[in-house]
């Protein structure tokens, strides 16, 4: 059964962009790879406006030359870590990220 998920792509160099991505258990990776311009996705958490989201990050982001720190994704990642009482060695996000609402968009009948 396909659902639709709200995905916000967090760019390093421009305003975030909103997308709707189909998927059965979250947005499908084929479309996410295209939107994020990467081949490997790591899933962690983000928090924004008192709500938790899944944060998809480019698993190879730190290894790519010229990739910049992602200030918006980093901010939401740190808020999530703090809210969940977690720690990490490197609390920043490098490269493109996506904030994903884990709940599918309700289909209006």
XYZ file of N, CA and C in Angstrom:
327
model
N 0.854 -1.200 0.000
C 0.000 0.000 0.000
C 0.888 1.247 0.000
N 0.691 2.110 -0.985
C 1.520 3.314 -1.092
C 0.914 4.472 -0.310
N 1.766 5.205 0.367
C 1.369 6.416 1.064
C 2.199 7.558 0.516
N 1.867 8.768 0.952
C 2.650 9.946 0.563
C 3.261 10.548 1.829
N 4.520 10.955 1.720
C 5.235 11.510 2.860
C 5.733 12.914 2.547
N 5.639 13.786 3.550
C 6.160 15.146 3.390
C 7.650 15.112 3.716
N 8.429 15.605 2.774
C 9.885 15.616 2.893
C 10.366 17.050 2.679
N 11.188 17.537 3.579
C 11.790 18.857 3.407
C 13.286 18.668 3.189
N 13.733 19.047 1.992
C 15.165 18.946 1.693
C 15.854 20.178 2.284
N 16.861 19.907 3.135
C 17.632 20.973 3.769
C 18.947 21.115 3.020
N 19.036 22.170 2.232
C 20.220 22.422 1.416
C 21.273 23.145 2.253
N 22.517 23.106 1.811
C 23.566 23.831 2.542
C 23.622 25.297 2.110
N 23.090 25.582 0.920
C 23.335 26.905 0.320
C 22.082 27.640 -0.133
N 20.885 27.108 0.172
C 19.656 27.826 -0.211
C 18.509 27.412 0.707
N 17.371 28.065 0.536
C 16.208 27.796 1.384
C 15.764 26.333 1.254
N 15.208 25.771 2.334
C 14.673 24.403 2.262
C 13.555 24.302 1.215
N 13.412 23.122 0.626
C 12.344 22.894 -0.350
C 11.492 21.715 0.096
N 10.175 21.853 -0.059
C 9.236 20.802 0.345
C 8.870 19.916 -0.835
N 8.759 18.625 -0.563
C 8.428 17.649 -1.593
C 7.459 16.632 -1.005
N 6.704 15.978 -1.880
C 5.862 14.858 -1.474
C 6.447 13.624 -2.155
N 6.767 12.605 -1.353
C 7.408 11.408 -1.895
C 6.573 10.178 -1.532
N 6.301 9.331 -2.527
C 5.552 8.096 -2.298
C 6.417 7.061 -1.608
N 5.778 6.192 -0.868
C 6.504 5.084 -0.251
C 5.551 4.202 0.517
N 6.010 3.003 0.882
C 5.150 2.096 1.640
C 5.422 2.218 3.129
N 6.697 2.353 3.525
C 7.039 2.483 4.934
C 8.030 3.637 5.054
N 7.569 4.830 4.733
C 8.451 5.986 4.603
C 8.708 6.244 3.132
N 9.281 7.395 2.808
C 9.511 7.726 1.395
C 10.471 6.724 0.747
N 10.220 6.394 -0.513
C 11.080 5.410 -1.180
C 12.466 6.000 -1.438
N 13.482 5.144 -1.285
C 14.869 5.613 -1.366
C 15.263 6.040 -2.773
N 14.669 5.429 -3.806
C 15.042 5.795 -5.173
C 14.815 7.289 -5.389
N 13.638 7.779 -4.996
C 13.346 9.209 -5.136
C 14.186 10.045 -4.172
N 14.417 9.514 -2.963
C 15.200 10.263 -1.979
C 16.650 10.441 -2.448
N 17.224 9.395 -3.058
C 18.592 9.514 -3.586
C 18.660 10.644 -4.612
N 17.626 10.712 -5.474
C 17.588 11.758 -6.505
C 17.488 13.132 -5.860
N 16.540 13.283 -4.915
C 16.321 14.581 -4.271
C 17.561 15.049 -3.515
N 18.246 14.095 -2.879
C 19.397 14.445 -2.059
C 20.715 14.419 -2.837
N 20.693 13.833 -4.023
C 21.907 13.753 -4.835
C 22.981 12.894 -4.188
N 22.551 11.757 -3.599
C 23.538 10.883 -2.959
C 23.182 9.417 -3.206
N 24.089 8.509 -2.805
C 23.908 7.070 -3.041
C 23.687 6.273 -1.773
N 23.972 6.879 -0.618
C 23.815 6.164 0.653
C 23.153 7.095 1.661
N 22.083 6.605 2.286
C 21.362 7.429 3.255
C 21.485 6.806 4.636
N 21.792 7.658 5.599
C 21.785 7.248 6.997
C 20.594 7.953 7.642
N 19.846 7.233 8.484
C 18.671 7.837 9.104
C 18.934 8.096 10.578
N 18.719 9.349 10.988
C 18.838 9.716 12.387
C 17.610 10.554 12.731
N 17.730 11.453 13.703
C 16.565 12.212 14.120
C 16.770 13.706 14.009
N 15.649 14.419 13.963
C 15.651 15.879 13.964
C 14.452 16.325 14.785
N 14.531 17.527 15.328
C 13.402 18.066 16.074
C 13.171 19.508 15.637
N 11.903 19.827 15.373
C 11.545 21.156 14.885
C 10.140 21.470 15.385
N 9.957 22.645 15.960
C 8.646 23.053 16.479
C 8.034 21.993 17.395
N 8.828 21.510 18.344
C 8.372 20.530 19.345
C 7.874 19.221 18.750
N 8.396 18.862 17.614
C 7.989 17.616 16.972
C 9.228 16.873 16.466
N 9.247 15.547 16.635
C 10.364 14.745 16.131
C 10.131 14.338 14.682
N 11.211 14.337 13.924
C 11.206 13.905 12.525
C 12.333 12.912 12.331
N 12.272 12.193 11.218
C 13.429 11.412 10.812
C 14.313 12.363 10.013
N 15.615 12.237 10.212
C 16.550 13.055 9.450
C 17.363 12.118 8.575
N 17.220 12.281 7.260
C 18.000 11.487 6.318
C 19.235 12.302 5.973
N 20.404 11.706 6.177
C 21.622 12.418 5.827
C 22.444 11.582 4.850
N 23.274 12.270 4.084
C 24.155 11.611 3.117
C 25.250 10.912 3.919
N 25.207 9.586 3.898
C 26.152 8.812 4.709
C 27.605 9.105 4.328
N 27.801 9.513 3.087
C 29.162 9.807 2.623
C 29.452 11.311 2.640
N 28.555 12.078 3.258
C 28.649 13.541 3.238
C 29.987 14.081 3.693
N 30.514 13.495 4.779
C 31.784 13.987 5.323
C 32.965 13.648 4.418
N 32.794 12.633 3.577
C 33.920 12.167 2.759
C 34.014 12.921 1.438
N 32.920 13.596 1.052
C 32.917 14.275 -0.243
C 33.622 15.611 -0.150
N 34.543 15.810 -1.069
C 35.309 17.053 -1.066
C 34.399 18.232 -1.364
N 34.596 19.328 -0.637
C 33.816 20.534 -0.906
C 32.439 20.531 -0.271
N 32.066 19.459 0.405
C 30.769 19.441 1.069
C 30.798 20.391 2.259
N 29.748 21.173 2.398
C 29.699 22.162 3.460
C 28.858 21.678 4.628
N 29.116 22.291 5.779
C 28.288 22.070 6.948
C 26.860 22.502 6.615
N 25.884 21.749 7.087
C 24.483 22.084 6.856
C 23.927 22.691 8.148
N 23.849 24.049 8.214
C 23.474 24.687 9.481
C 22.057 24.374 9.949
N 21.095 24.309 9.023
C 19.706 24.054 9.431
C 19.558 22.621 9.935
N 20.094 21.668 9.173
C 20.013 20.262 9.582
C 20.739 20.057 10.907
N 21.883 20.706 11.076
C 22.654 20.578 12.314
C 21.852 21.084 13.509
N 21.185 22.223 13.339
C 20.375 22.817 14.414
C 19.268 21.831 14.853
N 18.541 21.276 13.879
C 17.442 20.358 14.205
C 17.966 19.041 14.778
N 19.141 18.601 14.322
C 19.777 17.380 14.827
C 20.158 17.579 16.296
N 20.776 18.722 16.623
C 21.186 19.007 17.999
C 19.964 19.124 18.915
N 18.885 19.763 18.428
C 17.646 19.862 19.222
C 17.109 18.466 19.535
N 17.176 17.571 18.545
C 16.693 16.204 18.739
C 17.564 15.458 19.749
N 18.874 15.567 19.595
C 19.806 14.910 20.521
C 19.516 15.359 21.950
N 19.362 16.653 22.124
C 19.129 17.232 23.437
C 17.802 16.730 24.015
N 16.757 16.735 23.198
C 15.435 16.291 23.645
C 15.435 14.822 24.033
N 16.189 14.009 23.290
C 16.230 12.571 23.525
C 17.281 12.181 24.565
N 18.029 13.170 25.055
C 19.070 12.895 26.044
C 20.221 12.087 25.470
N 20.525 12.333 24.204
C 21.612 11.593 23.545
C 22.829 12.471 23.337
N 23.957 11.811 23.118
C 25.207 12.501 22.825
C 25.775 11.906 21.544
N 26.605 12.692 20.874
C 27.332 12.165 19.724
C 28.689 12.852 19.674
N 29.662 12.176 19.114
C 31.018 12.727 19.035
C 31.059 13.965 18.136
N 30.351 13.891 17.017
C 30.391 14.994 16.050
C 28.960 15.459 15.777
N 28.475 16.438 16.555
C 27.066 16.826 16.420
C 26.837 17.819 15.284
N 27.235 17.432 14.081
C 26.915 18.294 12.951
C 26.569 17.446 11.735
N 25.906 18.089 10.786
C 25.487 17.418 9.561
C 26.204 18.102 8.407
N 26.789 17.287 7.532
C 27.527 17.805 6.381
C 26.796 17.384 5.106
N 26.628 18.338 4.191
C 25.967 18.037 2.923
C 24.452 18.138 3.030
N 23.784 17.723 1.970
C 22.325 17.804 1.892
C 21.696 16.846 2.894
N 20.585 17.264 3.503
C 19.843 16.408 4.421
C 18.358 16.536 4.093
N 17.569 15.623 4.638
C 16.122 15.684 4.429
C 15.416 15.436 5.754
N 14.477 16.305 6.082
C 13.661 16.120 7.271
C 12.366 15.464 6.816
N 12.093 14.288 7.378
C 10.967 13.473 6.918
C 9.953 13.311 8.033
N 8.694 13.643 7.745
C 7.630 13.366 8.706
C 7.324 11.882 8.609
N 7.552 11.119 9.702
C 7.360 9.660 9.627
C 5.896 9.251 9.457
N 4.970 10.175 9.714
C 3.556 9.864 9.519
C 3.127 10.255 8.122
N 2.515 9.311 7.403
C 2.096 9.634 6.031
C 1.040 10.738 6.030
N 0.970 11.451 4.926
C -0.048 12.476 4.740
C -1.395 11.771 4.635
N -2.352 12.266 5.396
C -3.691 11.655 5.354
C -4.321 11.935 3.978
N -4.837 10.893 3.387
C -5.541 11.074 2.117
C -6.922 11.644 2.419
N -7.245 12.748 1.779
C -8.574 13.328 1.999
C -9.570 12.640 1.085
N -10.640 12.139 1.677
C -11.644 11.411 0.886
C -12.590 12.416 0.234
